[in-house]
mmCIF file of C-alpha atoms and ligand atoms in Angstrom:
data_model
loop_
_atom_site.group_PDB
_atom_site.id
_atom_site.type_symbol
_atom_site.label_atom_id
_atom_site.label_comp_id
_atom_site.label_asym_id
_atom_site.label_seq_id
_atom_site.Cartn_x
_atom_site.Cartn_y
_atom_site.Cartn_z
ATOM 1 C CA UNK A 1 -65.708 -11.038 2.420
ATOM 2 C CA UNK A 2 -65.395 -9.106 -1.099
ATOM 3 C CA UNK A 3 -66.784 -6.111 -2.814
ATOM 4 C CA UNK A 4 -67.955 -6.873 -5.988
ATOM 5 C CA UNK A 5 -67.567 -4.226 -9.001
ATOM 6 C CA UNK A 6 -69.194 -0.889 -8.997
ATOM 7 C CA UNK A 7 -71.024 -0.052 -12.075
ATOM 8 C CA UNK A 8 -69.445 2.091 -14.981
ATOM 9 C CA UNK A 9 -72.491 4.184 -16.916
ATOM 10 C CA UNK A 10 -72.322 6.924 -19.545
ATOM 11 C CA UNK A 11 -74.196 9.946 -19.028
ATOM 12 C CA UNK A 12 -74.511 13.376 -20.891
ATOM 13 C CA UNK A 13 -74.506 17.247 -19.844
ATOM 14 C CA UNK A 14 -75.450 19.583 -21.483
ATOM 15 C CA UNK A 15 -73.966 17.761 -25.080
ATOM 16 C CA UNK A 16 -71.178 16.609 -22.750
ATOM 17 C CA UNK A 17 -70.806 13.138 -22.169
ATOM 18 C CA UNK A 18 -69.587 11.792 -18.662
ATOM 19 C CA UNK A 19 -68.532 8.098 -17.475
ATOM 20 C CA UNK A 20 -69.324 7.797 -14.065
ATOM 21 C CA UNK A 21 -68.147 5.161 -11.437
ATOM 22 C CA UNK A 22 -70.907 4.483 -9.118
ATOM 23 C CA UNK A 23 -68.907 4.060 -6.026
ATOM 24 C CA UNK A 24 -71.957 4.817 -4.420
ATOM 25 C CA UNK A 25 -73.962 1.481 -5.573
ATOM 26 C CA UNK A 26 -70.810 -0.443 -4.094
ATOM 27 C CA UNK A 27 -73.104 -2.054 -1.437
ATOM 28 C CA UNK A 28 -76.190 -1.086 -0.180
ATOM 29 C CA UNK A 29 -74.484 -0.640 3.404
ATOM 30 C CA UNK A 30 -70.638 -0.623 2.777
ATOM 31 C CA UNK A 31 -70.020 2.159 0.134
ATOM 32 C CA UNK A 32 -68.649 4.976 -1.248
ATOM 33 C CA UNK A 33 -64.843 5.590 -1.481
ATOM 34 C CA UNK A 34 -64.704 5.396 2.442
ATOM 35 C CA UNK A 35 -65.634 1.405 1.904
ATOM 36 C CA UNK A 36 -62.183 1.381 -0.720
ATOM 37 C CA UNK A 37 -60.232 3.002 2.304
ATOM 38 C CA UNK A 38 -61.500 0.705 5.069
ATOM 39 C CA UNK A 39 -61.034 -1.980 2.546
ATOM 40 C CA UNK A 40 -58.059 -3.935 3.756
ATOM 41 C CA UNK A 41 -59.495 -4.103 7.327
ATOM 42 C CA UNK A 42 -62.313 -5.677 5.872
ATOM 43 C CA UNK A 43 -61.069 -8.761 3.867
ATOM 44 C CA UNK A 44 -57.799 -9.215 6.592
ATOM 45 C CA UNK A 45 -57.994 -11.034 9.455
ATOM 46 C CA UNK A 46 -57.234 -9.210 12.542
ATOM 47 C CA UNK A 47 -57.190 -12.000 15.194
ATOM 48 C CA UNK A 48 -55.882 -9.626 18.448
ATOM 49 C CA UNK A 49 -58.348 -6.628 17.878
ATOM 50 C CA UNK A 50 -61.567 -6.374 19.662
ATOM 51 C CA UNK A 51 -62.354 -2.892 18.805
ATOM 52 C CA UNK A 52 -61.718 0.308 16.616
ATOM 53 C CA UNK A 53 -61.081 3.525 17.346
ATOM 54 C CA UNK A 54 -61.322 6.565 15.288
ATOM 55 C CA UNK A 55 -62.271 10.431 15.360
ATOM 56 C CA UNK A 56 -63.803 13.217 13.245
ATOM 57 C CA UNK A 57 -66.650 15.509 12.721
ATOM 58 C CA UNK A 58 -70.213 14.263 13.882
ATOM 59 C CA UNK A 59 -71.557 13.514 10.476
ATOM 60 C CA UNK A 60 -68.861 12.449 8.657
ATOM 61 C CA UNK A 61 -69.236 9.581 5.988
ATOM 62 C CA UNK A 62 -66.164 7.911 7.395
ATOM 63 C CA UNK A 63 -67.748 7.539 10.627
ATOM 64 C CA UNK A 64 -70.891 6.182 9.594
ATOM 65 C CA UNK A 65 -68.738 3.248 7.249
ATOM 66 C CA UNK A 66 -66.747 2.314 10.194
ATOM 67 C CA UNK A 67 -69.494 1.390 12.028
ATOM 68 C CA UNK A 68 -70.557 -0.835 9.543
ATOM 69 C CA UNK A 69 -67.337 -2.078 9.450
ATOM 70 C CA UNK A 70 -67.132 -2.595 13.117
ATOM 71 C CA UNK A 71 -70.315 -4.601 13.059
ATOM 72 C CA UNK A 72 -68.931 -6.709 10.251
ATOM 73 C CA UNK A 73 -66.140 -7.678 12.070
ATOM 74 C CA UNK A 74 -67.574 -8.061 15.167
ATOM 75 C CA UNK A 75 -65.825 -4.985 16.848
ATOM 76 C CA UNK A 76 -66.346 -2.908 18.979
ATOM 77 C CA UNK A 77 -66.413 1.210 17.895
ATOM 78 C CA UNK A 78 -65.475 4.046 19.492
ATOM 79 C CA UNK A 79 -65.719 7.560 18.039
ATOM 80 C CA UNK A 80 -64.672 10.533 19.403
ATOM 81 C CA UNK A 81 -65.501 14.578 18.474
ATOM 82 C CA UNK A 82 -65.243 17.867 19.222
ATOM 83 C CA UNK A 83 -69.103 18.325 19.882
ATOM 84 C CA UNK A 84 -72.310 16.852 18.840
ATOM 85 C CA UNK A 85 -75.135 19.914 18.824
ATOM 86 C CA UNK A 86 -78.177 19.885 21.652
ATOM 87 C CA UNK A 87 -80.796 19.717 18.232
ATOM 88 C CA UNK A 88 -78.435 16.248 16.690
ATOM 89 C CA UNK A 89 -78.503 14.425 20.269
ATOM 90 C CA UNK A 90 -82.388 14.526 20.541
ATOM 91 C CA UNK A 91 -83.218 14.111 16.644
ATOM 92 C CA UNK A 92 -80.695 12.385 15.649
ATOM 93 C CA UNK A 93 -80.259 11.738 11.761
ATOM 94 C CA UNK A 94 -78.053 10.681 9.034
ATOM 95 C CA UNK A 95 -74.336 9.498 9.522
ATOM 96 C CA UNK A 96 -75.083 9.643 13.446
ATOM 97 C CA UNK A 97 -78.409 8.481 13.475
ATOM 98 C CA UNK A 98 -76.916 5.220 11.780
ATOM 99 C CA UNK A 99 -73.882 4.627 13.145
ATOM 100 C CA UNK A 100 -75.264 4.602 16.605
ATOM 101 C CA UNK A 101 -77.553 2.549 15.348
ATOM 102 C CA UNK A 102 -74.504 0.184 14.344
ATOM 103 C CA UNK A 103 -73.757 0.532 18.186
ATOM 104 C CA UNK A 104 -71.462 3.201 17.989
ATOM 105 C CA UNK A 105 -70.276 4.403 21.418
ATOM 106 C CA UNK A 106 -69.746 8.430 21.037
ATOM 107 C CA UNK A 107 -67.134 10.259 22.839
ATOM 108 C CA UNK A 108 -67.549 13.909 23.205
ATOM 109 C CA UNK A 109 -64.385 15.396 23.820
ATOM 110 C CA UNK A 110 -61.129 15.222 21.493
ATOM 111 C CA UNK A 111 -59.168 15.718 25.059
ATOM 112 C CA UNK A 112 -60.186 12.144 26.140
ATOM 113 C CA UNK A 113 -59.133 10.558 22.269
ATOM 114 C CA UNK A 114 -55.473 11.537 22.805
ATOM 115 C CA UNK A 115 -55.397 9.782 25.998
ATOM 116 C CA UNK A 116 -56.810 6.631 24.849
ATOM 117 C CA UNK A 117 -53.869 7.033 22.109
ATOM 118 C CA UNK A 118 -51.368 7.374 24.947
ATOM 119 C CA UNK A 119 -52.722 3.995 26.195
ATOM 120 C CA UNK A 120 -53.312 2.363 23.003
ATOM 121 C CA UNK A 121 -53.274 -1.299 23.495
ATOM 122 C CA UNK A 122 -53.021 -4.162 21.237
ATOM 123 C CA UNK A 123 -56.697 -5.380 20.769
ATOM 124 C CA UNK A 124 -57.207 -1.479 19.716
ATOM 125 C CA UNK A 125 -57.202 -0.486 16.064
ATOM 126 C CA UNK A 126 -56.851 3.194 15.462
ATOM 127 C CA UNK A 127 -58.392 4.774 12.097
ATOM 128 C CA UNK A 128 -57.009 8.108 11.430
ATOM 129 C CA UNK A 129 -59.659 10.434 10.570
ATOM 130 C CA UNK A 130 -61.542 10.475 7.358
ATOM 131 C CA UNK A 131 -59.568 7.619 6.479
ATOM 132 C CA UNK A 132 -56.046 8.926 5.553
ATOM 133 C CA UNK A 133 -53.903 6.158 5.772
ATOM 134 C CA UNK A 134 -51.792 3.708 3.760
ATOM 135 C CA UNK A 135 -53.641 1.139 4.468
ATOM 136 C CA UNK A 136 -56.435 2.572 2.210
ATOM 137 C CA UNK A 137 -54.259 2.122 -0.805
ATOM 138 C CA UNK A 138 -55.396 -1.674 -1.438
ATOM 139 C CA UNK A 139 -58.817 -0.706 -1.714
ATOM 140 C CA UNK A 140 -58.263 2.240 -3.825
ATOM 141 C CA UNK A 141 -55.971 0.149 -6.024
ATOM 142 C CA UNK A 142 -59.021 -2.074 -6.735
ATOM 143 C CA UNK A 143 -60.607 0.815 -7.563
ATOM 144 C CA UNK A 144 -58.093 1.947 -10.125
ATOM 145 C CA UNK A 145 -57.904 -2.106 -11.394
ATOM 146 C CA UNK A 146 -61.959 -1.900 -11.782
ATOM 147 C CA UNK A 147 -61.514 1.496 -13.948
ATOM 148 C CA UNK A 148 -58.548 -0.146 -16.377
ATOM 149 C CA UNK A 149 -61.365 -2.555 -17.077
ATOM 150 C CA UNK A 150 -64.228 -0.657 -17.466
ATOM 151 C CA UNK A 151 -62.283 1.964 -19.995
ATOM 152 C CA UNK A 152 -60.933 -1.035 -22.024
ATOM 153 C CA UNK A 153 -64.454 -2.585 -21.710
ATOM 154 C CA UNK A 154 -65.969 0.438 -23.118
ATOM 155 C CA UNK A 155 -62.986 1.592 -25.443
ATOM 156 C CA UNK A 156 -62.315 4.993 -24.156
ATOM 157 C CA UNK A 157 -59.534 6.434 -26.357
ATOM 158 C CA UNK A 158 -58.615 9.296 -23.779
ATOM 159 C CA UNK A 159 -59.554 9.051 -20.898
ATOM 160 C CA UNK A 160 -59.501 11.347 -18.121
ATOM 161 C CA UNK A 161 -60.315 10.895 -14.015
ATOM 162 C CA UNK A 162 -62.122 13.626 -12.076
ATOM 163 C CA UNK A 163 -62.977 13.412 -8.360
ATOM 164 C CA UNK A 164 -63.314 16.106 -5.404
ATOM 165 C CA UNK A 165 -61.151 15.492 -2.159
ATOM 166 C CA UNK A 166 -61.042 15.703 1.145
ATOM 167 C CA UNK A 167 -57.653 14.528 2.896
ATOM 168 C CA UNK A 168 -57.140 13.485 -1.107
ATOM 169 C CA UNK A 169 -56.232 10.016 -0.187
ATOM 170 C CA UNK A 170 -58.406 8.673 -2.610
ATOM 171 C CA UNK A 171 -57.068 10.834 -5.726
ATOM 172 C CA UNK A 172 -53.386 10.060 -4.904
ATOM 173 C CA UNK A 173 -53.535 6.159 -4.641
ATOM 174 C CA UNK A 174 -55.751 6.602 -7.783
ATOM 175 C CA UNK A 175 -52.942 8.565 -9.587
ATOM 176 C CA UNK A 176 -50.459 6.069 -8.762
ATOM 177 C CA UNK A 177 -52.183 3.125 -9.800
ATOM 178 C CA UNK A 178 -53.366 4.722 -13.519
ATOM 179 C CA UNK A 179 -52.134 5.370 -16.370
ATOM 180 C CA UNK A 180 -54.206 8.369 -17.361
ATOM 181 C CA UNK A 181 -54.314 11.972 -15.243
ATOM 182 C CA UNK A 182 -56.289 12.434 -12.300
ATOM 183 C CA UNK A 183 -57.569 15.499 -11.636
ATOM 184 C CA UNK A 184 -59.455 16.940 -8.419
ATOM 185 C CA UNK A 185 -59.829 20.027 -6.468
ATOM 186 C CA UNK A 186 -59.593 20.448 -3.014
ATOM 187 C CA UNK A 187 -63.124 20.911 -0.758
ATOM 188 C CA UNK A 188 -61.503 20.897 3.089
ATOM 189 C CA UNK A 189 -58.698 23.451 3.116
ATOM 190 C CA UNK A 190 -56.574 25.169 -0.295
ATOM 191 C CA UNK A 191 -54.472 23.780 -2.798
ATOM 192 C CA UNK A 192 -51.552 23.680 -0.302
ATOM 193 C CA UNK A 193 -52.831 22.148 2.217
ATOM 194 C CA UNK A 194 -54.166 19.627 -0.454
ATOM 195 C CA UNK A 195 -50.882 19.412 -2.285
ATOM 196 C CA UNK A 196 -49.361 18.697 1.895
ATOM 197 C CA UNK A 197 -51.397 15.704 2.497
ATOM 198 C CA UNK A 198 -50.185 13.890 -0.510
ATOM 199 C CA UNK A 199 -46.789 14.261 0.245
ATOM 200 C CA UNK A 200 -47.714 12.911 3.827
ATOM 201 C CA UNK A 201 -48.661 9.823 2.124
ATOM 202 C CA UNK A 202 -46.702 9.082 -0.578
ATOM 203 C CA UNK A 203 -43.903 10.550 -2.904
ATOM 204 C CA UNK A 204 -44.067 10.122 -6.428
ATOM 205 C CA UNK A 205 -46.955 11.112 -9.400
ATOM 206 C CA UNK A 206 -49.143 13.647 -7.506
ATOM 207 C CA UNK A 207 -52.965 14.196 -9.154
ATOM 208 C CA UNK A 208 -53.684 17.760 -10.315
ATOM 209 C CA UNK A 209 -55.040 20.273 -8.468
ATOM 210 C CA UNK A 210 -57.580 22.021 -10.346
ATOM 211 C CA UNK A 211 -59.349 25.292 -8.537
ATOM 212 C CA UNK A 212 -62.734 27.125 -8.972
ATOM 213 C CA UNK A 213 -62.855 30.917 -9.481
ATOM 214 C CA UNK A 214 -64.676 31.468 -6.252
ATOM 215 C CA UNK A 215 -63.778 29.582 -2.994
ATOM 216 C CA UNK A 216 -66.012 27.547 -1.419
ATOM 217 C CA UNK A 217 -65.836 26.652 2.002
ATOM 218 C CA UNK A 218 -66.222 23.452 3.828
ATOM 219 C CA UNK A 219 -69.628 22.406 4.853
ATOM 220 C CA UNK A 220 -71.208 25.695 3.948
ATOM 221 C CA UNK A 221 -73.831 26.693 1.900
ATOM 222 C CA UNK A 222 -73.737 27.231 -1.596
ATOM 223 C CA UNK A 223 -77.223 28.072 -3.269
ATOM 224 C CA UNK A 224 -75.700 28.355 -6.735
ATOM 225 C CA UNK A 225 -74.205 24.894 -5.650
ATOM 226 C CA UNK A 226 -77.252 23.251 -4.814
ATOM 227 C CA UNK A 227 -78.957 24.792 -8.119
ATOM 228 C CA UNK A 228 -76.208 22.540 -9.966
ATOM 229 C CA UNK A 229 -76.954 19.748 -7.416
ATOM 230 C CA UNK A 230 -80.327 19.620 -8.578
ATOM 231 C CA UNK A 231 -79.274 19.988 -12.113
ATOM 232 C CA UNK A 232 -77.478 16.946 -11.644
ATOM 233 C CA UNK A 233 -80.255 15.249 -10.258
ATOM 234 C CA UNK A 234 -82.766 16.379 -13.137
ATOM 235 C CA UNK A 235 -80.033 15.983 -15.893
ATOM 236 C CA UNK A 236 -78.307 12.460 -15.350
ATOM 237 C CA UNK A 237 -80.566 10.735 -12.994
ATOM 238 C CA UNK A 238 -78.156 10.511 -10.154
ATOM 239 C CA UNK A 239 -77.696 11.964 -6.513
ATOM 240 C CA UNK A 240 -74.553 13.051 -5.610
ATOM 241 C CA UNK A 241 -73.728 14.217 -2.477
ATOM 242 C CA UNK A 242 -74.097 17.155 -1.288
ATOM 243 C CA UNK A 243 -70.848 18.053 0.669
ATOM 244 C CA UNK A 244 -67.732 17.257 -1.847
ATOM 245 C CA UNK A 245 -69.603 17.090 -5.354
ATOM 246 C CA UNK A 246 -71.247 20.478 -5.883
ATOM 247 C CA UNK A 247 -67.729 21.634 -5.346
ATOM 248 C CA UNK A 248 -66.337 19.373 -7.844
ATOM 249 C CA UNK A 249 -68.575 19.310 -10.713
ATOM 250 C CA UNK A 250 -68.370 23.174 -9.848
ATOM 251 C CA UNK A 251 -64.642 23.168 -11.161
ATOM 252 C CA UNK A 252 -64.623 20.015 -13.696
ATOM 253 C CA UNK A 253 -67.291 22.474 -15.241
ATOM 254 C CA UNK A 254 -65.003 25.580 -15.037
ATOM 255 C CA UNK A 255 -62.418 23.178 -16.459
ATOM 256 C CA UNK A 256 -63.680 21.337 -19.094
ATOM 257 C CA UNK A 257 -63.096 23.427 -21.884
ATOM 258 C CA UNK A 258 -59.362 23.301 -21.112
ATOM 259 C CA UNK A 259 -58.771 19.123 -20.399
ATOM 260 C CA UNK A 260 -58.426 17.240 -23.426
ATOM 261 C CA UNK A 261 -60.310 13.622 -23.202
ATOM 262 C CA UNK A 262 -62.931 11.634 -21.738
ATOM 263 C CA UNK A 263 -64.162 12.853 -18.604
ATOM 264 C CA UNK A 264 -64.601 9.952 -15.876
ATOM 265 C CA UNK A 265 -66.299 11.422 -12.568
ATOM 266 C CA UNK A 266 -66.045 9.412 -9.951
ATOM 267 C CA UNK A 267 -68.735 9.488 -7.544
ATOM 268 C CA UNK A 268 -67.827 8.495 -4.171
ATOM 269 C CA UNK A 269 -70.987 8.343 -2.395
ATOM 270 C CA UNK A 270 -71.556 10.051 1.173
ATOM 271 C CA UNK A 271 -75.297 9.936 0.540
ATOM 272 C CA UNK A 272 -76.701 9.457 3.794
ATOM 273 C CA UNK A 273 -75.114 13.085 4.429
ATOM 274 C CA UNK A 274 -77.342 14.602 2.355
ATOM 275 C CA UNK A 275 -80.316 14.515 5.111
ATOM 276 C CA UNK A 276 -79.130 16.953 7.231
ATOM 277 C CA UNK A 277 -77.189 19.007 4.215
ATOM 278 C CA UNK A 278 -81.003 19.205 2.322
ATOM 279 C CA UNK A 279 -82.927 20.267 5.345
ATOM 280 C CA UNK A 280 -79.977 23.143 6.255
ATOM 281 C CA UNK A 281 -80.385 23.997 2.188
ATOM 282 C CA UNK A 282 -84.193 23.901 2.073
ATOM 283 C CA UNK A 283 -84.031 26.374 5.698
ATOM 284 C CA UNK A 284 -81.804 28.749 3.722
ATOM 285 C CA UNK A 285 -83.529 28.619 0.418
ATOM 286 C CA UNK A 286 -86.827 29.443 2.639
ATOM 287 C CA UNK A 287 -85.383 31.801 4.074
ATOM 288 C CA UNK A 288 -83.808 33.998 1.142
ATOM 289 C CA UNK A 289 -87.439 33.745 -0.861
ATOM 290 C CA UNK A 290 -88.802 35.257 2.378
ATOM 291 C CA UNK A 291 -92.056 32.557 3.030
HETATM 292 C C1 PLP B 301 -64.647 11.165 2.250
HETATM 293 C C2 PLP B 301 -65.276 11.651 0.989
HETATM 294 C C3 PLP B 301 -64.548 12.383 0.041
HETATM 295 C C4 PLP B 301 -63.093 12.744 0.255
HETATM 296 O O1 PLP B 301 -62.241 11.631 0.127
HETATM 297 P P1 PLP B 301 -60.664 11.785 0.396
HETATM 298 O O2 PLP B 301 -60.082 10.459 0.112
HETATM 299 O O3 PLP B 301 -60.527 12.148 1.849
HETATM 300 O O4 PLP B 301 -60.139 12.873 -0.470
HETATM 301 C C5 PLP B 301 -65.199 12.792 -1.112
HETATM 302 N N1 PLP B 301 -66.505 12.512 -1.325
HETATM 303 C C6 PLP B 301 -67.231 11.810 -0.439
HETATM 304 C C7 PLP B 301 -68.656 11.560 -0.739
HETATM 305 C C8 PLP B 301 -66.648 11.345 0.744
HETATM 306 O O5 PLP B 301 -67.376 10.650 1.632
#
């Protein structure tokens, strides 16, 4: 089992012009940058594990692509979180409406996930959550070996890397395997807490933290962000999702006038999010016009 290269494509904004890597048409089921972390478990052979184990938010992306993988490796997959909502159990949708259809077995209480840790066995893999883990650096690596290729391919004379983060996992193993800065901003907590994961996985090259004039908080909603999701949309063609990269093109935007280069964005997928995240939106948006 292999993932073969993502595509490379130029677009333009607003007389701009962008590269973006289309992590997101990885594979129709296995994609995104969560399929570069879970990478290595995919094309290693793990001959004592039956089953993984993981934990996280209810609709997180890293969830839904470890279901996959569980079903490619003939695993089972437990999940645990904090709490899955009355209105989510009976209509289930996106990330949780297809991971348990990938057999996910759901564990509602974080209480019961540190005592399966405490009796962790050997047939059990555990997946930190989101994905933060050295293990996703082989993945990410190919990642950074498919974008020497495509900016020589292309001849790029300066190129830059842009790409929002979560735990930042994906940005830091980037930085270390390029040549060329990487910059991103941080979408789960500040720049310190950003700038503290990295050094929890590595030492070395950090990427750059870049920050937007206003702050943006996780998982909320942004109307002027969606406006510039849309503009996206109507602009370059492309769906982004609707979680991380709203928040990031917010600040390359903010940014752009000062970085010298080539912008590359890379977009990291999490569309199947972007169910629940456009019906919350649409709600709002109804709401504010007053229909
Ligand atoms: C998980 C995820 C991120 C954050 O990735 P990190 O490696 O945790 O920084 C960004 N965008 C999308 C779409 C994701 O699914």
């Amino acid at each position: 089992m292999s993932l073969s290269p993502s595509p490379f494509q130029k677009h333009c904004l607003n007389g701009t012009t962008f590269y973006i890597k289309r992590d997101d048409l990885l594979d129709p089921n296995f994609s995104g940058n969560k399929a570069r972390k879970f990478y290595h478990f995919l094309v290693h052979d793990f001959p004592h594990i039956t089953r993984v184990i993981s934990y996280g938010s209810n609709q997180s992306n890293a969830m839904y692509s470890l279901s996959v993988l569980a079903q490619m490796k003939g695993w089972e997959f437990l999940y645990y979180c904090d709490h899955i909502p009355k209105t989510l159990k009976e209509n289930p949708s996106g990330n949780y409406k297809y991971a348990l259809q990938n057999n996910m077995k759901i564990m509602e209480s974080i209480h019961k996930y540190d005592d399966s840790l405490k009796q962790m066995d050997s047939v059990s893999l555990h997946v930190e959550e989101g994905g933060r883990q050295k293990e996703a650096e082989e993945g990410i690596r190919l990642l950074a070996d498919e974008l020497l290729f495509d900016i020589a391919h292309v001849g790029i004379e300066q190129p830059y890397i842009f790409l929002p983060s979560g735990t930042g996992t994906t940005a830091l193993f980037l930085q270390k395997h390029l040549p060329y800065p990487v910059f991103t901003c941080s979408c789960v907590g500040d720049s310190v807490y950003l700038q503290k994961q990295f050094e929890m996985l590595a030492e070395g090259h950090f990427p750059t933290i870049l920050t937007s004039e206003k702050k943006y908080h996780y998982g909320k909603l942004y109307v002027e962000l969606y406006v510039l999701w849309e503009t996206l949309r109507r602009e370059m063609g492309i769906e982004f999702d609707l979680v991380y990269d709203p928040v990031g093109w917010k600040v390359l935007l903010e940014h752009l006038q000062y970085l010298r280069g080539t912008p590359i964005y890379i977009h990291q997928g999490g569309l199947l999010g972007n169910v629940s995240m456009e019906e919350r939106y649409k709600r709002k948006i109804t709401i504010i016009n007053g229909q």
